[in-house]
């Protein structure tokens, strides 16, 4: 019998209704549509305005839509894994909250924090559980309410991020599809270039941390940009070489959506034409854990069973990696 592999068998998304445009941002800080489009490639992003709703709500909505779309009973879900850097609370985990919201009663699960690489890290985690043979249906949710940690007076970060959630069903298959390989990395020496300094055990919330704006994203953009380009390109090319994949063999590169210039550089290093590089940063900005899943969700109807996809990401930590995925189904 063929070895068990893990496949994405369904995908749904939740996007908040409010659209924050470059025009609106240019009234809030000293920026312009021209600068943002030229330097990053974002036109607009979605923002969850309701102060009483957060990551678990978005993830829960995406999960409910996914269960309905795939005709899956919540009782059959074995595990819930949530990828996020913006959990509703330090504890309970967002996985507990999403499961409760979606009526999932027979599962266990937890959150994974790997910033913008967290979809790839959780896909590998879910894949290992499925390959073990012990678990049959894993709900994988990637969700971030980035607006909750964004300083809308800081032009260097507030133009970059958006809110979104995506839910996916991960199931076993013995066909030659699903997660074929993952190459994942962490390097904590990058911690000073991209972080959120306060609110954890090192610097609990205090008047001082609030006054110093330490509960917002800090990023040294230039430093992160350089490492992101080289690490994402290196690991994606390494994945191609390991599996003897030529550009013609790859249906799509689905990269993390942080900056169009990074995406272009990675596609070029892999020798891929622009038509094979999925880009939707213009409409959603950087939604952290949700960027690659949002691309998959938008592409679902175009993807064909057996398509070779390379997923590639880089994020705070530093964290980075690539996954080689063979798409598992033709959408109805
Ligand atoms: O997703 C996780 C990983 N993160 C990333 O991969 C992000 C990597 N970094 C980047 O994408 C880019 O570095 C940014 C988009 C964050 C910044 O672009 P950049 O081309 O590296 O700009 P910069 O930081 O070098 O700034 C250039 C200039 C500066 O002005 P001066 O010092 O030259 O006068 C900035 O103050 O652009 C200025 N600037 C802006 N101007 C208008 C920075 N942000 C803005 C803005 N509007 N929003």
XYZ file of C-alpha atoms and ligand atoms in Angstrom:
380
model
C 0.000 0.000 0.000
C 1.147 3.541 -0.728
C 2.385 5.649 2.154
C -0.219 7.973 3.762
C 0.169 11.603 2.756
C -1.685 14.690 3.990
C -3.809 16.651 1.544
C -5.722 19.903 1.696
C -9.248 18.748 0.790
C -11.182 21.990 1.267
C -10.565 25.689 1.867
C -12.660 28.708 2.890
C -11.892 32.260 3.944
C -13.291 35.091 6.020
C -12.475 38.651 5.001
C -13.726 41.637 7.008
C -15.920 43.984 4.993
C -14.080 47.247 5.686
C -11.617 48.193 2.941
C -8.770 50.494 4.018
C -7.411 52.163 0.881
C -4.114 53.916 0.226
C -6.128 57.118 -0.201
C -7.542 56.834 3.320
C -4.099 55.987 4.753
C -2.571 59.020 3.057
C -4.964 61.180 5.107
C -3.812 59.466 8.325
C -0.002 59.510 7.804
C 2.523 61.108 5.442
C 2.317 58.544 2.617
C 0.901 58.185 -0.886
C -0.649 55.623 -3.205
C 2.384 56.063 -5.477
C 4.928 55.228 -2.710
C 2.970 52.228 -1.446
C 2.363 50.792 -4.937
C 5.982 51.326 -6.043
C 7.738 50.111 -2.883
C 5.314 47.380 -1.723
C 2.513 46.765 -4.263
C -0.523 47.171 -1.982
C -3.643 49.079 -3.022
C -6.017 48.154 -0.187
C -6.412 45.848 2.803
C -9.344 44.541 4.894
C -9.783 45.674 8.507
C -11.985 44.122 11.203
C -13.482 47.278 12.694
C -15.659 45.681 15.392
C -13.700 46.073 18.639
C -15.523 43.124 20.227
C -14.420 40.705 17.517
C -10.937 39.393 16.833
C -8.887 36.509 15.434
C -11.048 33.693 16.857
C -14.174 35.252 15.342
C -12.578 35.455 11.886
C -11.119 31.944 12.171
C -14.431 30.615 13.505
C -16.378 32.161 10.631
C -13.958 30.663 8.089
C -14.213 27.283 9.853
C -18.033 27.294 9.817
C -18.069 28.157 6.108
C -15.567 25.366 5.412
C -17.555 22.744 7.348
C -20.708 23.711 5.418
C -18.934 23.780 2.040
C -17.314 20.374 2.525
C -20.406 18.867 4.169
C -18.305 17.954 7.215
C -19.882 17.339 10.620
C -18.046 19.253 13.386
C -18.124 16.017 15.425
C -15.726 14.342 12.977
C -12.887 16.852 13.435
C -10.001 15.249 15.406
C -7.740 18.271 15.789
C -7.810 22.061 15.486
C -4.542 23.875 14.828
C -4.516 27.676 14.619
C -1.612 29.659 13.171
C -1.558 33.225 14.505
C 0.550 35.971 16.089
C -2.568 37.796 17.222
C -4.366 35.334 19.529
C -7.468 36.777 21.208
C -5.781 36.171 24.580
C -2.529 34.686 25.915
C -4.739 31.798 26.982
C -7.013 30.002 26.337
C -5.600 29.252 22.914
C -7.368 30.537 19.816
C -7.796 26.871 18.821
C -10.083 26.394 21.865
C -12.093 29.483 20.906
C -12.399 28.565 17.223
C -13.492 25.000 18.098
C -16.132 26.345 20.479
C -17.380 28.872 17.886
C -17.627 26.216 15.160
C -19.316 23.607 17.409
C -16.341 21.221 17.355
C -16.614 19.025 20.463
C -14.446 15.931 19.890
C -11.105 17.534 19.017
C -7.904 18.589 20.712
C -5.561 21.265 19.428
C -3.447 24.311 20.022
C -1.959 27.479 18.490
C 1.319 27.756 16.592
C 3.316 30.986 16.459
C 5.764 31.368 13.593
C 4.715 34.796 12.274
C 4.498 34.950 8.482
C 5.809 31.377 8.102
C 3.191 29.908 10.389
C 1.026 28.427 7.645
C 3.972 26.389 6.360
C 4.935 25.359 9.902
C 1.361 24.283 10.768
C 0.889 22.506 7.439
C 3.963 20.414 8.241
C 2.652 19.810 11.787
C -0.774 18.734 10.522
C 0.861 16.642 7.820
C 2.950 14.735 10.391
C -0.135 13.972 12.506
C -2.002 12.717 9.423
C 0.973 10.643 8.216
C 1.097 8.967 11.649
C -2.224 7.348 10.743
C -3.790 8.357 14.052
C -5.753 11.427 12.862
C -8.185 11.614 9.951
C -9.555 15.167 9.877
C -7.586 18.204 10.980
C -9.000 21.713 10.842
C -6.115 24.069 10.081
C -6.916 27.757 10.573
C -4.613 30.650 9.729
C -5.879 33.941 11.099
C -4.514 37.309 12.098
C -6.076 40.572 13.195
C -2.963 42.581 12.347
C -4.863 45.850 12.850
C -4.862 45.057 16.602
C -1.039 45.394 16.763
C -0.543 48.080 14.102
C 0.315 51.680 14.990
C -1.752 53.822 12.601
C 0.540 56.796 13.240
C 3.640 54.908 11.955
C 3.812 55.133 8.161
C 6.598 52.537 7.952
C 4.296 49.736 9.164
C 0.637 50.825 8.975
C 0.489 50.637 5.187
C 1.623 47.013 5.135
C -0.842 44.878 7.062
C -4.429 43.603 6.811
C -6.819 41.244 8.635
C -8.051 37.858 7.331
C -8.653 34.219 8.186
C -8.591 31.007 6.170
C -9.713 27.527 7.233
C -8.557 24.306 5.597
C -9.416 20.654 5.995
C -6.386 18.320 6.056
C -7.075 14.638 5.409
C -5.135 11.461 4.580
C -4.667 10.190 1.044
C -2.765 7.251 -0.423
C -2.656 8.877 -3.856
C 0.445 10.701 -5.101
C -0.880 14.125 -3.982
C -0.656 16.298 -0.860
C 2.349 17.506 1.113
C 5.390 15.994 -0.620
C 8.113 17.767 1.365
C 8.819 20.687 3.707
C 12.087 22.535 4.341
C 11.627 24.792 7.374
C 14.000 26.981 9.389
C 14.200 29.244 12.444
C 16.938 31.704 13.421
C 16.307 33.710 16.590
C 19.254 36.007 15.910
C 16.798 37.934 13.708
C 14.660 38.846 16.744
C 15.727 42.494 16.886
C 14.598 43.322 13.338
C 10.930 42.308 13.503
C 9.037 41.938 16.764
C 6.348 43.026 19.189
C 8.261 43.903 22.317
C 5.722 44.004 25.135
C 2.777 42.031 26.431
C 4.750 38.831 27.008
C 6.517 37.603 30.157
C 9.628 39.702 29.441
C 7.786 43.009 29.406
C 4.234 42.623 30.723
C 1.854 45.475 29.913
C 2.551 48.581 31.984
C 2.027 52.333 31.618
C 5.644 52.516 30.401
C 5.201 49.889 27.678
C 2.008 51.548 26.451
C 3.600 55.019 26.453
C 6.600 53.660 24.523
C 4.238 52.032 21.948
C 5.759 48.630 22.640
C 2.499 46.777 21.922
C 2.777 47.528 18.214
C 4.737 45.792 15.439
C 8.333 46.970 15.135
C 10.118 46.319 11.836
C 13.490 47.353 10.438
C 12.158 47.030 6.890
C 15.444 47.259 5.002
C 17.170 44.611 7.142
C 14.199 42.241 6.884
C 13.850 42.800 3.133
C 17.426 41.644 2.403
C 17.204 38.444 4.437
C 13.659 37.689 3.215
C 14.718 37.786 -0.451
C 17.765 35.585 0.021
C 16.209 33.017 2.395
C 12.922 32.623 0.475
C 14.736 32.316 -2.855
C 17.418 29.930 -1.486
C 14.943 27.555 0.144
C 12.589 27.555 -2.864
C 15.426 26.788 -5.284
C 16.742 24.115 -2.880
C 13.291 22.480 -2.930
C 13.250 22.495 -6.753
C 16.739 20.940 -6.884
C 15.942 18.293 -4.252
C 12.953 17.064 -6.284
C 14.407 17.673 -9.761
C 11.657 20.175 -10.521
C 12.289 22.419 -13.515
C 10.295 25.659 -13.983
C 8.093 23.803 -16.528
C 7.141 21.233 -13.874
C 5.782 23.854 -11.480
C 2.175 25.025 -11.914
C 2.408 27.838 -9.362
C 4.751 29.501 -6.899
C 2.576 30.679 -4.018
C 4.724 33.055 -1.996
C 4.047 34.917 1.250
C 2.626 38.316 0.313
C 4.769 40.898 2.135
C 6.219 42.898 -0.746
C 5.772 42.582 -4.523
C 9.501 43.206 -5.002
C 10.336 40.190 -2.777
C 7.794 38.040 -4.662
C 9.274 39.051 -8.044
C 12.834 38.365 -6.861
C 11.924 34.860 -5.636
C 10.037 34.018 -8.869
C 13.019 35.216 -10.932
C 15.537 33.148 -8.940
C 13.340 30.083 -9.565
C 13.221 30.845 -13.299
C 9.429 31.132 -13.312
C 7.443 33.367 -15.662
C 5.167 35.939 -13.959
C 2.022 33.968 -14.965
C 3.079 31.167 -12.599
C 3.558 33.399 -9.560
C 0.401 33.966 -7.511
C -0.007 37.560 -6.339
C -2.934 39.120 -4.463
C -1.025 41.522 -2.183
C -2.651 44.451 -4.022
C -6.068 43.624 -2.488
C -5.254 42.301 0.986
C -1.757 43.490 1.999
C 0.247 41.336 4.398
C -2.193 39.224 6.418
C 0.701 37.348 8.122
C -0.448 33.709 8.702
C -3.213 33.984 6.106
C -1.361 35.185 2.978
C -0.545 31.856 1.272
C -3.893 30.253 2.222
C -5.729 33.327 0.833
C -3.891 32.766 -2.460
C -4.877 29.063 -2.467
C -8.480 30.009 -1.704
C -8.599 32.481 -4.596
C -6.892 30.015 -6.950
C -8.995 26.993 -5.903
C -11.083 26.859 -9.090
C -8.019 27.104 -11.336
C -5.975 24.461 -9.515
C -6.014 20.943 -10.920
C -5.418 17.663 -9.160
C -1.711 16.843 -9.364
C -0.538 20.441 -9.923
C 2.926 20.994 -8.441
C 2.907 23.989 -6.102
C 5.839 25.531 -4.267
C 4.777 27.506 -1.184
C 7.426 29.838 0.201
C 7.463 32.163 3.214
C 9.619 34.343 5.452
C 8.685 36.025 8.711
C 9.547 37.304 12.163
C 11.803 35.131 14.285
C 13.336 34.828 11.766
C 11.324 31.923 10.364
C 11.256 30.726 6.767
C 10.741 27.743 4.542
C 9.252 26.111 1.478
C 6.678 23.351 1.041
C 6.282 21.210 -2.064
C 2.553 20.458 -2.386
C 0.765 18.453 -5.070
C -2.787 19.828 -5.233
C -5.281 17.096 -4.349
C -8.581 17.875 -6.102
C -10.446 19.624 -8.900
C -12.915 22.122 -7.419
C -16.578 21.467 -8.246
O 6.104 39.655 6.357
C 7.178 39.464 7.197
C 8.467 39.874 6.634
N 8.470 41.278 6.256
C 8.925 41.641 5.074
O 9.295 40.815 4.286
C 9.010 43.118 4.788
C 10.381 43.452 4.248
N 10.589 44.892 4.044
C 9.910 45.593 3.112
O 9.023 45.096 2.447
C 10.344 47.012 2.847
O 11.571 47.252 3.504
C 9.311 48.097 3.331
C 8.110 48.039 2.429
C 8.902 47.824 4.768
C 9.941 49.464 3.210
O 10.392 49.710 1.888
P 11.892 50.228 1.601
O 12.008 50.409 0.170
O 12.837 49.273 2.266
O 11.881 51.628 2.305
P 12.847 52.171 3.451
O 12.472 51.593 4.770
O 14.262 52.056 3.018
O 12.454 53.701 3.439
C 12.751 54.543 2.303
C 12.154 55.900 2.551
C 12.475 56.476 3.940
O 12.617 57.868 3.821
P 14.077 58.540 3.786
O 14.753 58.115 5.046
O 14.730 57.986 2.560
O 13.763 59.998 3.702
C 11.223 56.182 4.727
O 11.022 57.065 5.793
O 10.729 55.817 2.479
C 10.164 56.370 3.658
N 8.936 55.681 3.956
C 7.746 56.049 3.439
N 7.408 57.052 2.611
C 6.103 57.152 2.266
C 8.756 54.569 4.739
N 7.462 54.235 4.730
C 6.809 55.128 3.952
C 5.476 55.298 3.541
N 5.179 56.322 2.719
N 4.492 54.473 3.973
